[in-house]
XYZ file of C-alpha atoms in Angstrom:
343
model
C -17.530 -66.821 -34.132
C -13.778 -67.135 -34.617
C -12.613 -64.052 -36.480
C -8.998 -63.018 -36.012
C -8.534 -59.909 -33.890
C -5.505 -58.587 -32.088
C -5.219 -59.359 -28.385
C -4.636 -55.752 -27.332
C -5.988 -54.662 -23.970
C -6.832 -51.063 -23.361
C -7.313 -49.680 -19.848
C -9.952 -46.926 -19.812
C -9.600 -43.641 -17.930
C -14.135 -41.671 -14.296
C -24.051 -42.216 -4.245
C -27.154 -42.398 -5.155
C -29.713 -42.373 -2.321
C -30.324 -46.090 -1.758
C -33.881 -45.384 -0.719
C -34.732 -43.683 -4.016
C -37.315 -45.399 -6.174
C -36.322 -47.240 -9.308
C -33.029 -48.697 -10.446
C -30.002 -47.807 -8.287
C -27.521 -45.500 -9.957
C -23.795 -45.975 -10.229
C -21.849 -45.424 -7.021
C -19.354 -42.820 -8.193
C -16.543 -43.536 -5.744
C -16.541 -47.223 -6.696
C -16.549 -46.412 -10.413
C -13.689 -43.925 -9.967
C -11.693 -46.507 -8.045
C -12.291 -49.299 -10.539
C -11.437 -47.122 -13.516
C -8.161 -45.844 -12.137
C -6.500 -47.496 -9.251
C -7.283 -51.038 -8.217
C -4.768 -53.506 -9.634
C -6.366 -56.511 -7.910
C -9.764 -55.926 -9.513
C -8.104 -55.123 -12.835
C -6.479 -58.571 -12.840
C -9.759 -60.209 -11.795
C -11.529 -58.498 -14.711
C -8.913 -59.612 -17.247
C -8.981 -63.228 -16.043
C -12.795 -63.271 -16.239
C -12.776 -61.847 -19.774
C -10.158 -64.393 -20.884
C -12.146 -67.293 -19.409
C -15.319 -66.042 -21.085
C -13.576 -65.774 -24.470
C -12.240 -69.313 -24.159
C -15.657 -70.740 -23.253
C -17.840 -68.816 -25.695
C -15.479 -68.500 -28.653
C -16.618 -64.896 -29.083
C -14.245 -62.573 -30.925
C -14.282 -60.010 -28.092
C -14.968 -60.264 -24.375
C -14.768 -57.463 -21.837
C -15.784 -55.907 -18.560
C -17.636 -52.639 -19.074
C -18.150 -50.012 -16.383
C -21.036 -47.556 -16.590
C -21.237 -44.038 -15.251
C -24.176 -41.754 -15.997
C -22.884 -40.745 -19.434
C -20.444 -43.344 -20.733
C -19.584 -46.997 -21.045
C -15.915 -47.587 -20.218
C -14.013 -50.764 -21.068
C -11.931 -51.917 -18.110
C -10.697 -55.229 -19.544
C -10.852 -56.314 -23.152
C -9.688 -59.519 -24.777
C -9.835 -59.654 -28.560
C -9.415 -55.990 -29.428
C -9.124 -52.563 -27.833
C -12.596 -51.037 -27.638
C -13.547 -47.349 -28.090
C -15.260 -45.149 -25.511
C -19.022 -45.328 -26.087
C -21.795 -43.082 -24.799
C -24.055 -44.982 -22.428
C -27.195 -44.013 -24.337
C -25.819 -45.702 -27.482
C -24.300 -48.740 -25.764
C -25.493 -52.335 -25.711
C -24.519 -52.605 -22.043
C -27.178 -50.065 -21.091
C -29.793 -52.563 -22.283
C -28.054 -55.475 -20.569
C -27.999 -53.973 -17.068
C -31.762 -53.382 -17.017
C -32.292 -57.075 -16.276
C -30.835 -59.265 -13.542
C -30.671 -62.207 -15.929
C -28.306 -62.872 -18.811
C -29.045 -60.574 -21.765
C -28.500 -62.152 -25.197
C -28.825 -60.732 -28.729
C -28.313 -63.498 -31.280
C -28.314 -61.080 -34.216
C -28.481 -57.323 -33.648
C -29.374 -56.780 -37.310
C -32.728 -58.452 -36.684
C -33.703 -56.115 -33.807
C -34.591 -52.473 -34.485
C -33.780 -51.505 -30.867
C -30.060 -51.628 -31.619
C -29.907 -49.644 -34.829
C -28.382 -46.627 -33.037
C -25.870 -48.592 -30.959
C -22.355 -47.515 -31.900
C -20.808 -50.988 -31.794
C -23.487 -52.262 -34.177
C -23.138 -49.328 -36.588
C -19.336 -49.112 -36.515
C -16.301 -51.373 -36.206
C -16.387 -54.124 -34.964
C -19.984 -54.211 -36.336
C -21.332 -56.390 -33.533
C -24.174 -58.791 -34.320
C -23.967 -61.330 -31.484
C -23.900 -59.850 -27.966
C -24.343 -61.391 -24.516
C -23.885 -59.646 -21.165
C -24.755 -59.933 -17.503
C -24.975 -57.018 -15.054
C -22.371 -56.546 -12.312
C -23.296 -54.899 -9.008
C -21.470 -53.332 -6.091
C -22.040 -54.866 -2.624
C -24.878 -52.410 -1.912
C -26.735 -53.520 -5.046
C -25.815 -50.591 -7.276
C -24.983 -51.400 -10.890
C -21.348 -50.831 -11.834
C -21.263 -52.439 -15.279
C -21.444 -55.728 -17.136
C -19.479 -58.797 -18.212
C -19.961 -59.168 -21.964
C -19.098 -61.203 -25.056
C -19.597 -59.982 -28.621
C -18.910 -61.002 -32.191
C -19.445 -59.586 -35.708
C -21.233 -62.812 -36.685
C -24.604 -64.033 -35.360
C -24.335 -66.579 -32.559
C -25.988 -68.554 -29.777
C -25.097 -69.765 -26.301
C -25.673 -73.281 -25.025
C -26.679 -74.008 -21.420
C -23.089 -74.519 -20.278
C -21.922 -71.240 -21.767
C -24.824 -69.416 -20.152
C -23.882 -70.905 -16.806
C -20.331 -69.572 -17.103
C -21.671 -65.997 -17.205
C -23.374 -66.552 -13.834
C -20.325 -68.218 -12.291
C -17.994 -65.442 -13.442
C -20.395 -62.788 -12.177
C -20.418 -64.433 -8.746
C -16.605 -64.500 -8.733
C -16.292 -60.839 -9.762
C -18.913 -59.589 -7.304
C -17.347 -61.587 -4.464
C -13.925 -60.072 -5.207
C -15.525 -56.638 -5.451
C -17.194 -57.143 -2.077
C -13.896 -58.028 -0.427
C -12.023 -55.156 -2.051
C -14.614 -52.462 -1.322
C -14.625 -53.570 2.317
C -11.017 -52.392 2.485
C -11.382 -49.282 0.284
C -14.730 -47.610 1.027
C -15.846 -45.928 4.230
C -19.090 -47.730 5.124
C -20.780 -44.659 6.599
C -20.194 -42.100 3.852
C -19.405 -44.359 0.850
C -16.361 -42.190 0.106
C -12.841 -43.621 0.111
C -11.629 -44.494 3.601
C -8.511 -42.866 5.001
C -6.059 -45.601 4.032
C -7.294 -45.937 0.485
C -7.566 -42.171 -0.005
C -3.936 -41.729 1.039
C -2.840 -44.582 -1.259
C -4.780 -43.048 -4.147
C -3.309 -39.600 -3.505
C 0.229 -41.022 -3.495
C -0.449 -42.952 -6.714
C -1.984 -40.013 -8.584
C 0.782 -37.688 -7.442
C 3.446 -40.045 -8.823
C 1.562 -40.447 -12.111
C 1.191 -36.693 -12.655
C 3.130 -35.038 -15.470
C 5.701 -32.317 -14.883
C 3.871 -28.999 -14.839
C 0.553 -30.448 -13.627
C -0.962 -28.614 -10.658
C -2.385 -30.720 -7.830
C -4.779 -29.275 -5.276
C -4.806 -30.594 -1.703
C -7.941 -29.854 0.309
C -8.955 -30.616 3.893
C -12.609 -30.185 4.905
C -13.941 -30.196 8.463
C -17.548 -30.042 9.698
C -17.871 -27.053 12.016
C -18.823 -27.612 15.670
C -19.497 -31.292 14.997
C -18.852 -32.479 18.556
C -21.523 -30.043 19.724
C -23.835 -31.385 17.007
C -23.428 -34.934 18.315
C -23.906 -33.764 21.904
C -27.112 -31.960 20.927
C -28.743 -34.416 18.513
C -27.069 -37.757 19.241
C -24.716 -39.959 17.248
C -27.316 -41.443 14.860
C -28.198 -37.909 13.761
C -24.484 -37.166 13.513
C -23.994 -40.132 11.196
C -26.878 -38.958 9.010
C -25.349 -35.478 8.916
C -21.984 -36.857 7.756
C -23.667 -38.873 5.013
C -25.383 -35.734 3.706
C -22.156 -33.725 3.791
C -20.373 -36.583 2.000
C -23.007 -36.573 -0.751
C -22.243 -32.896 -1.440
C -18.527 -33.671 -1.542
C -19.001 -36.603 -3.915
C -21.129 -34.467 -6.232
C -18.364 -31.858 -6.272
C -15.749 -34.532 -6.909
C -17.723 -35.968 -9.821
C -18.104 -32.583 -11.467
C -14.620 -31.179 -10.928
C -12.134 -34.053 -11.384
C -11.508 -34.577 -7.682
C -10.919 -37.630 -5.511
C -12.870 -37.474 -2.234
C -12.430 -39.442 0.977
C -13.115 -39.455 4.692
C -9.993 -38.894 6.745
C -11.726 -39.770 10.011
C -14.469 -38.419 12.244
C -15.825 -35.233 10.682
C -12.724 -34.559 8.559
C -12.554 -35.171 4.806
C -9.869 -34.864 2.152
C -9.955 -33.933 -1.531
C -7.284 -34.310 -4.176
C -7.967 -31.942 -7.075
C -6.450 -33.160 -10.332
C -5.223 -30.569 -12.843
C -6.166 -27.800 -10.434
C -6.346 -24.187 -11.557
C -5.529 -21.471 -9.063
C -7.956 -19.050 -10.727
C -10.972 -21.302 -10.159
C -10.206 -23.666 -7.267
C -11.225 -21.267 -4.520
C -14.547 -20.579 -6.265
C -15.142 -24.313 -6.729
C -14.494 -24.988 -3.049
C -16.705 -22.097 -2.022
C -19.504 -23.679 -4.068
C -18.940 -26.889 -2.088
C -19.060 -24.906 1.173
C -22.306 -23.249 0.099
C -23.722 -26.619 -0.957
C -23.323 -27.944 2.578
C -24.900 -24.812 4.015
C -27.798 -25.176 1.557
C -28.606 -28.577 3.062
C -30.046 -26.470 5.905
C -29.349 -29.124 8.533
C -30.417 -27.584 11.832
C -27.545 -27.044 14.308
C -28.700 -25.217 17.417
C -25.225 -25.428 18.971
C -23.694 -23.486 16.056
C -23.837 -19.679 15.980
C -24.806 -20.047 12.322
C -27.862 -22.191 13.103
C -27.115 -24.805 10.426
C -24.358 -27.314 9.695
C -21.409 -25.748 7.847
C -17.895 -26.746 6.830
C -14.505 -25.065 6.867
C -11.930 -25.724 4.144
C -8.206 -25.307 3.700
C -6.452 -25.785 0.381
C -3.020 -25.633 -1.202
C -1.679 -25.930 -4.747
C 1.480 -27.748 -5.804
C 3.019 -27.656 -9.282
C 4.545 -31.016 -10.064
C 8.288 -30.985 -10.665
C 10.944 -33.603 -10.106
C 11.550 -32.192 -6.630
C 7.844 -32.071 -5.671
C 6.879 -35.499 -7.072
C 6.934 -37.090 -3.617
C 5.531 -34.062 -1.773
C 1.865 -35.059 -1.435
C 2.172 -35.130 2.367
C 3.539 -31.584 2.386
C 0.636 -30.470 0.182
C -1.921 -31.763 2.652
C 0.025 -30.443 5.636
C -0.153 -26.994 4.034
C -3.891 -27.445 3.410
C -4.365 -28.459 7.045
C -2.668 -25.256 8.204
C -4.980 -23.280 5.900
C -7.952 -25.113 7.444
C -6.805 -23.998 10.888
C -6.838 -20.381 9.663
C -10.402 -20.855 8.369
C -11.477 -22.023 11.800
C -9.598 -19.255 13.566
C -11.329 -16.644 11.382
C -14.815 -17.826 12.298
C -15.346 -21.055 10.250
C -17.710 -21.642 7.301
C -15.093 -20.364 4.851
C -12.354 -21.368 2.419
C -8.714 -20.437 3.002
C -6.025 -20.942 0.367
C -2.459 -21.569 1.560
């Protein structure tokens, strides 16, 4: 397994209920973070892939991240890998087992006839991978080695997969502790603001960025009526609606503090943003969380939003965008709450 490939590395581009039966699903905020923004984990991934290549001699090693639809390569050593649908990926098989998954020759196993990397370049025959999990146990992807020739692993090489997994998951645990709000599993305030600043600087001239502030209506009264444990459960449910909206509409969601949340809308469109946010507002209302201290009888949210077209002069104006959204939120509250106001 020593074919000559280039050493290009290609960086890819995107909460389940933990009590649900079956295999945990991908935690979207963690996947979003790992795919886009975290330089520390990116370097950890590359080092792990390089170590694995040196030990196994495989032509290609990589970290793959899995969302519901796709397998994304976050670190590759050996060659730049294409985007692959999850249903036709080898990693989707690998993460079904806690142990090391090894295919010595994919041509001898009919299960892998439809896998894209077997059918197309680099025509993988040998494949070995081990699942990677977030601190809460949810699968985020796999550490893998592959080669266009059949191959085997000895006991020492197998052990390296387990050691590297432990290293990656330990680093991931430390990094998520500083990036993710433990109650809602959205970004915390600090990391949300860092991500907003980063995305704003990376935007192209002419891109439109949407800044959104969301506040749970009459939340102090909710806590006073039902108690703080119920309040925490309420915030988790509201956050799940926000994360679902973020996943579907190219948004970054985070908790600003207390009952206040923030959204950065990438490539926002003025014609549709208000409707999208109103769907989010209705989604919270549809949770039908009883709120006797609200005149509406259920938990609701108010939203304020603003749009900024990126130019050279507005490239550092993310704070002004959210200040404008916050003023729009105040108008939503002043007008009776449970509504969206555009700046």
